[in-house]
Amino acid sequence: MKKSPLTQPIPEKDFTSGQIFDLPETYRSSTGQKELDAQLRELVQTWACADRCNDLVVELLITALLTGRDNPSQANLKLMNRALKEMRAANKIFSEYAGRRKVTVFGSARTPADRAAYQTALQLGRRLAEEDFMVITGAGNGIMGAAQAGGGRENGFGLNISLPFEQQANETIAGDPKLIEFNYFFTRKLSFMKESDAYVLLPGGFGTMDEMFETLTLMQTGKTSIKPIVLLDEPGGTYWKTLIRFLKEHLFRRELISERDFDLFSLTDDLEAAVTEVTGFYRNFHSYRYVGHRLVFRMRSALSPAALAAINEGFADLLDQGTWQQTRALRAEKNEPEIAELPRLVGLAKGSDYGRLRQLIDALNSAETSA
């Protein structure tokens, strides 16, 4: 298997784009009884939790107790309880593979093996595995099963949804410890979004459309980090072209979306172009997070002086004031010591033009570096 060029450690997955890493020193919640709060803190500390998560575990317990005091219906309690259990189970399995990049492949479970789209998904899974990416699918057959088979059992995760009449796990991932069962679509979607470093979508039905629009909405609104979204068709296929034409003629023309929203994804019927879109996104760009109003890009290599000047000239519109500066890790990033040595590009960001931020990431990946 080809070794990935992505040699630096991968940052902890933060679904909220790096905006909640810095937690307050004091507790934000209380049962209203100081003695009970103290007992909960003592209980958590003796339960051998990691020090850095103790505060949040205490808050989870407080939230559970306060929920009980609210006298909710049994149906609501069952929903909250099962959702949390599903999130815990998924997190526990994914945490064992936190050091590897992952790509979610979406597409129809109904596509037969003799269709061109199926063969494209099969080849896609193989190529992603060759580039040392793990493959996440919805665990079904069709496109999902093809990508799973191409990537191989050892490189795959299956996020299966319990449905009354369909969706059995495909033969590649069935029985594997990395097959995760979900009762709720929303907890399953959370795992897709949170654990992936890129998304590739092939033709599919309502579910695929739902997953595409949710992914785009989360990135467009800054509720999740910008990552590659690739709409991949079979060679010569028109599935995605037809959809994009609709978006341009009926959403963009009516000013319901912006022109830069189209920069959040790419469209291709070329398999290698799709793989390059995924791997190229991490060529020099590593990750980003917000520290207050400062937007911090972490890079694999520092920019050359000429490249930094070009970034300042080309992307000054993203700044509220000042210029883009190359720095070392900021003090607030001390909770990510594993990537402390990576060079930073820092600026006082303004607005919420995430399509423009994607353009900046592309510029960082093509810029001349000092390495």
C-alpha positions as MATLAB code, in Angstrom:
seq = 'MKKSPLTQPIPEKDFTSGQIFDLPETYRSSTGQKELDAQLRELVQTWACADRCNDLVVELLITALLTGRDNPSQANLKLMNRALKEMRAANKIFSEYAGRRKVTVFGSARTPADRAAYQTALQLGRRLAEEDFMVITGAGNGIMGAAQAGGGRENGFGLNISLPFEQQANETIAGDPKLIEFNYFFTRKLSFMKESDAYVLLPGGFGTMDEMFETLTLMQTGKTSIKPIVLLDEPGGTYWKTLIRFLKEHLFRRELISERDFDLFSLTDDLEAAVTEVTGFYRNFHSYRYVGHRLVFRMRSALSPAALAAINEGFADLLDQGTWQQTRALRAEKNEPEIAELPRLVGLAKGSDYGRLRQLIDALNSAETSA';
ca = [
       0.000    0.000    0.000;
       1.225    3.475   -0.873;
       2.264    5.490    2.164;
       0.414    8.720    2.688;
       2.340   11.989    2.436;
       0.214   13.220    5.343;
       2.866   12.624    7.956;
       1.904   15.182   10.600;
      -0.481   14.153   13.377;
      -4.158   14.746   12.704;
      -5.852   17.234   15.049;
      -8.697   16.152   17.270;
     -11.945   16.198   15.313;
     -13.947   19.204   16.463;
     -17.307   19.313   14.725;
     -17.691   23.015   15.487;
     -14.720   24.236   13.413;
     -12.384   24.654   16.363;
     -14.555   27.114   18.258;
     -15.076   25.189   21.526;
     -11.620   23.809   22.356;
     -10.926   26.489   24.962;
     -13.162   25.635   27.900;
     -13.645   27.879   30.937;
     -11.792   27.056   34.115;
     -15.015   27.091   36.141;
     -18.094   24.958   35.692;
     -20.858   26.474   33.637;
     -23.674   24.283   34.966;
     -24.982   23.472   38.422;
     -27.666   21.318   39.936;
     -28.458   24.244   42.201;
     -27.041   22.328   45.164;
     -23.387   22.999   45.949;
     -22.994   19.798   47.934;
     -24.373   17.682   45.087;
     -22.149   19.488   42.572;
     -19.124   18.644   44.718;
     -20.187   14.991   44.972;
     -20.484   14.795   41.179;
     -17.002   16.284   40.728;
     -15.573   13.793   43.215;
     -17.363   10.915   41.486;
     -15.958   11.864   38.091;
     -12.432   12.317   39.441;
     -12.482    8.843   40.998;
     -13.844    7.309   37.792;
     -10.408    7.762   36.153;
     -11.502   10.191   33.450;
      -8.814   12.082   31.587;
      -8.175   15.352   33.415;
      -8.943   17.476   30.404;
     -12.442   16.007   30.023;
     -13.484   15.900   33.676;
     -15.343   19.216   33.525;
     -17.429   18.120   30.563;
     -18.256   14.750   32.117;
     -19.503   16.568   35.216;
     -21.661   18.768   32.995;
     -23.088   15.721   31.255;
     -24.149   14.303   34.613;
     -25.661   17.620   35.651;
     -27.553   17.860   32.381;
     -28.935   14.345   32.894;
     -30.095   15.179   36.413;
     -31.663   18.466   35.327;
     -33.402   16.673   32.466;
     -34.954   14.269   34.952;
     -36.141   17.179   37.085;
     -37.864   18.674   34.021;
     -40.252   15.700   34.151;
     -40.001   14.872   30.423;
     -42.106   12.219   28.768;
     -40.763    8.707   28.630;
     -40.538    8.963   24.840;
     -38.259   12.016   25.075;
     -36.068   10.359   27.681;
     -35.751    7.248   25.523;
     -34.735    9.385   22.538;
     -32.080   11.322   24.468;
     -30.741    8.199   26.146;
     -30.454    6.185   22.948;
     -28.950    9.086   21.004;
     -26.216    9.529   23.607;
     -25.522    5.786   23.650;
     -25.195    5.738   19.857;
     -22.840    8.714   19.915;
     -20.717    7.060   22.604;
     -20.507    3.755   20.722;
     -19.471    5.475   17.488;
     -16.908    7.675   19.213;
     -15.336    4.705   20.964;
     -14.817    2.820   17.696;
     -13.577    5.791   15.689;
     -11.167    6.873   18.445;
      -9.066    3.767   17.812;
      -8.312    5.082   14.306;
      -7.946    8.775   15.097;
      -4.514    8.887   13.470;
      -5.750    8.121    9.942;
      -7.566   10.302    7.437;
     -11.001    9.109    6.342;
     -13.288    9.732    3.376;
     -17.039    9.240    3.433;
     -18.518    7.882    0.206;
     -22.231    8.511   -0.312;
     -24.419    6.952   -3.015;
     -27.368    4.718   -3.730;
     -27.776    1.325   -2.063;
     -29.792    0.192   -5.094;
     -27.144    0.472   -7.826;
     -26.462   -3.009   -9.320;
     -22.937   -4.282   -9.955;
     -23.288   -4.073  -13.749;
     -23.755   -0.270  -13.701;
     -20.888    2.066  -14.541;
     -21.435    4.036  -11.328;
     -20.891    0.859   -9.292;
     -17.577    0.209  -11.019;
     -16.540    3.820  -10.442;
     -17.263    3.454   -6.719;
     -15.302    0.191   -6.600;
     -12.257    1.830   -8.193;
     -12.644    4.871   -5.962;
     -12.428    2.719   -2.833;
      -9.265    1.060   -4.139;
      -7.595    4.350   -4.974;
      -8.442    5.915   -1.606;
      -6.964    2.904    0.187;
      -3.817    3.203   -1.947;
      -3.525    6.796   -0.742;
      -3.875    5.557    2.861;
      -7.371    6.942    3.431;
      -9.934    4.866    5.253;
     -13.400    4.614    3.675;
     -16.636    5.330    5.536;
     -19.975    4.338    3.998;
     -23.527    3.816    5.140;
     -22.765    0.057    5.161;
     -25.381   -0.763    2.521;
     -25.011   -2.408   -0.872;
     -24.877   -0.680   -4.242;
     -22.525    2.298   -4.350;
     -21.755    1.908   -0.647;
     -20.927   -1.760   -0.988;
     -18.744   -1.104   -4.027;
     -16.676    1.580   -2.290;
     -16.424   -0.659    0.780;
     -15.206   -3.605   -1.294;
     -12.707   -1.442   -3.132;
     -11.262   -0.001    0.058;
     -11.139   -3.369    1.786;
     -12.475   -4.547    5.114;
      -9.405   -3.417    7.054;
      -9.777    0.159    5.756;
     -13.530    0.483    6.123;
     -16.196    1.738    8.493;
     -19.861    0.950    8.021;
     -22.490    3.202    9.603;
     -25.612    1.088    9.271;
     -29.104    2.464    9.858;
     -31.832    0.209   11.209;
     -34.744    0.259    8.748;
     -37.852   -1.942    8.711;
     -37.481   -3.448    5.243;
     -34.000   -2.729    3.881;
     -30.383   -1.820    4.584;
     -28.519   -4.946    5.554;
     -24.785   -4.471    5.975;
     -22.803   -5.295    2.833;
     -20.677   -8.441    2.846;
     -17.389   -6.559    3.111;
     -18.146   -4.888    6.434;
     -20.706   -7.319    7.905;
     -19.467   -8.703   11.222;
     -16.551   -6.282   11.395;
     -15.948   -4.393   14.678;
     -16.000   -1.178   12.638;
     -19.642   -1.749   11.677;
     -21.712    0.641   13.798;
     -25.482    0.319   14.144;
     -27.683    3.420   14.414;
     -31.361    3.799   15.144;
     -31.437    7.518   14.367;
     -30.417    9.184   11.127;
     -29.266   12.294   12.981;
     -26.696   10.473   15.132;
     -25.493    8.585   12.055;
     -25.152   11.831   10.106;
     -23.198   13.364   12.955;
     -20.628   10.561   12.714;
     -20.372   10.973    8.935;
     -19.721   14.694    9.306;
     -17.521   14.592   12.390;
     -15.202   11.755   11.444;
     -14.570   12.475    7.768;
     -11.741   14.455    6.200;
     -13.469   14.523    2.802;
     -16.735   13.504    1.136;
     -17.251   11.904   -2.269;
     -20.805   11.576   -3.547;
     -21.914    9.339   -6.384;
     -25.447    9.165   -7.844;
     -28.167    8.265   -5.393;
     -31.720    8.913   -4.246;
     -33.317   11.019   -1.530;
     -30.743    9.902    1.039;
     -27.799   10.963   -1.115;
     -29.439   14.326   -1.853;
     -30.076   14.808    1.852;
     -26.457   14.030    2.709;
     -25.140   16.349    0.003;
     -27.272   19.316    1.027;
     -26.643   18.822    4.735;
     -22.884   18.682    4.178;
     -22.988   21.827    2.061;
     -25.241   23.638    4.538;
     -22.947   22.880    7.467;
     -19.908   24.204    5.583;
     -21.751   27.182    4.102;
     -22.798   28.279    7.589;
     -19.473   27.505    9.282;
     -20.971   24.825   11.512;
     -18.321   22.334   10.436;
     -14.815   22.705    9.054;
     -14.253   23.150    5.348;
     -13.311   19.844    3.737;
     -13.339   18.532    0.166;
     -16.754   17.693   -1.266;
     -16.526   15.882   -4.601;
     -19.548   15.106   -6.772;
     -18.311   12.143   -8.790;
     -20.205   10.785  -11.784;
     -19.522    7.801  -13.987;
     -17.513    8.641  -17.139;
     -19.744   10.743  -19.371;
     -22.507   10.794  -16.748;
     -24.888   13.732  -16.357;
     -26.403   13.073  -12.913;
     -24.549   15.827  -11.089;
     -24.425   18.199  -14.067;
     -28.210   18.150  -14.139;
     -28.405   19.003  -10.459;
     -25.853   21.822  -10.737;
     -27.795   23.280  -13.654;
     -30.880   23.340  -11.434;
     -28.930   25.035   -8.633;
     -27.649   27.730  -10.968;
     -30.932   28.353  -12.767;
     -33.285   28.267   -9.789;
     -31.241   29.024   -6.650;
     -28.342   31.181   -7.778;
     -30.358   33.146  -10.366;
     -32.874   34.032   -7.640;
     -30.015   35.030   -5.290;
     -30.902   32.264   -2.846;
     -27.261   31.117   -2.797;
     -24.068   32.955   -3.709;
     -21.582   32.368   -6.491;
     -18.907   31.454   -3.965;
     -21.035   28.648   -2.571;
     -20.071   26.739   -5.701;
     -16.451   26.830   -4.509;
     -17.395   24.548   -1.601;
     -17.543   21.510   -3.910;
     -16.144   20.174   -7.159;
     -17.783   18.152   -9.909;
     -16.046   15.570  -12.080;
     -16.521   12.295  -13.946;
     -12.775   11.595  -13.758;
     -11.842    9.201  -10.956;
      -8.249   10.389  -10.666;
      -9.393   14.010  -10.537;
     -11.648   13.094   -7.619;
      -8.798   11.403   -5.740;
      -6.500   14.354   -6.432;
      -9.134   16.746   -5.093;
      -9.131   14.818   -1.810;
      -5.388   14.306   -1.409;
      -4.457   17.738   -2.776;
      -6.533   19.463   -0.113;
      -3.973   18.334    2.469;
      -0.887   19.008    0.364;
       0.231   21.938    2.533;
      -2.906   22.888    4.433;
      -3.243   20.869    7.625;
      -6.178   22.284    9.605;
      -7.628   25.485   10.971;
      -9.340   26.816   14.063;
     -10.547   30.079   15.490;
      -8.900   31.703   18.493;
     -11.237   34.514   19.409;
     -11.505   36.625   16.252;
      -8.248   35.270   14.888;
      -8.407   32.621   12.205;
      -5.424   30.273   12.455;
      -4.381   28.079    9.541;
      -1.923   25.305   10.369;
       0.374   24.366    7.467;
       2.852   21.587    6.797;
       5.451   24.022    5.513;
       5.854   27.789    5.956;
       5.134   30.033    2.999;
       7.969   31.741    1.181;
       8.100   35.542    1.558;
       6.793   35.954   -1.993;
       3.917   33.530   -1.343;
       2.957   35.329    1.880;
       2.918   38.637   -0.001;
       0.672   37.080   -2.655;
      -1.721   35.773    0.007;
      -1.943   39.234    1.555;
      -2.594   40.809   -1.807;
      -5.136   38.236   -2.920;
      -7.035   37.617    0.325;
      -6.978   40.908    2.206;
     -10.773   41.018    1.858;
     -11.070   38.220    4.428;
      -9.474   40.347    7.139;
     -11.188   42.798    9.442;
      -7.909   44.638    9.916;
      -4.153   44.143    9.591;
      -2.456   41.533    7.419;
      -1.937   37.799    7.312;
       1.041   36.928    9.498;
       3.117   33.744    9.752;
       3.624   32.784   13.375;
       4.273   29.902   15.703;
       1.434   28.203   17.561;
      -0.639   30.627   19.623;
      -0.802   30.256   23.385;
      -4.478   29.252   23.153;
      -3.462   26.267   21.029;
      -1.548   24.657   23.883;
      -4.209   21.950   24.101;
      -2.960   20.597   20.753;
       0.716   19.932   21.546;
       1.022   17.230   18.870;
       0.867   19.867   16.105;
       2.548   22.726   17.977;
       5.534   22.759   15.615;
       3.489   23.396   12.476;
       3.805   26.938   11.042;
       0.734   29.147   11.282;
      -0.934   31.738    9.082;
      -2.979   34.045   11.320;
      -5.317   36.931   10.619;
      -8.197   38.850   12.198;
     -10.957   37.359   10.083;
     -14.279   38.958    9.285;
     -17.553   37.762    7.849;
     -18.635   34.261    6.965;
     -17.651   33.737    3.337;
     -16.666   30.089    3.576;
     -16.428   29.657   -0.176;
     -13.748   32.348   -0.092;
     -11.970   30.523    2.731;
     -11.920   27.439    0.534;
     -10.212   29.536   -2.153;
      -7.592   30.558    0.406;
      -6.962   26.924    1.367;
      -6.451   26.103   -2.315;
      -3.980   28.986   -2.540;
      -2.043   27.661    0.476;
      -1.796   24.271   -1.214;
      -0.418   25.688   -4.446;
       1.826   28.349   -2.903;
       5.614   28.232   -2.848;
       6.931   27.170    0.543;
      10.216   27.780    2.311;
      10.765   24.040    2.884;
];
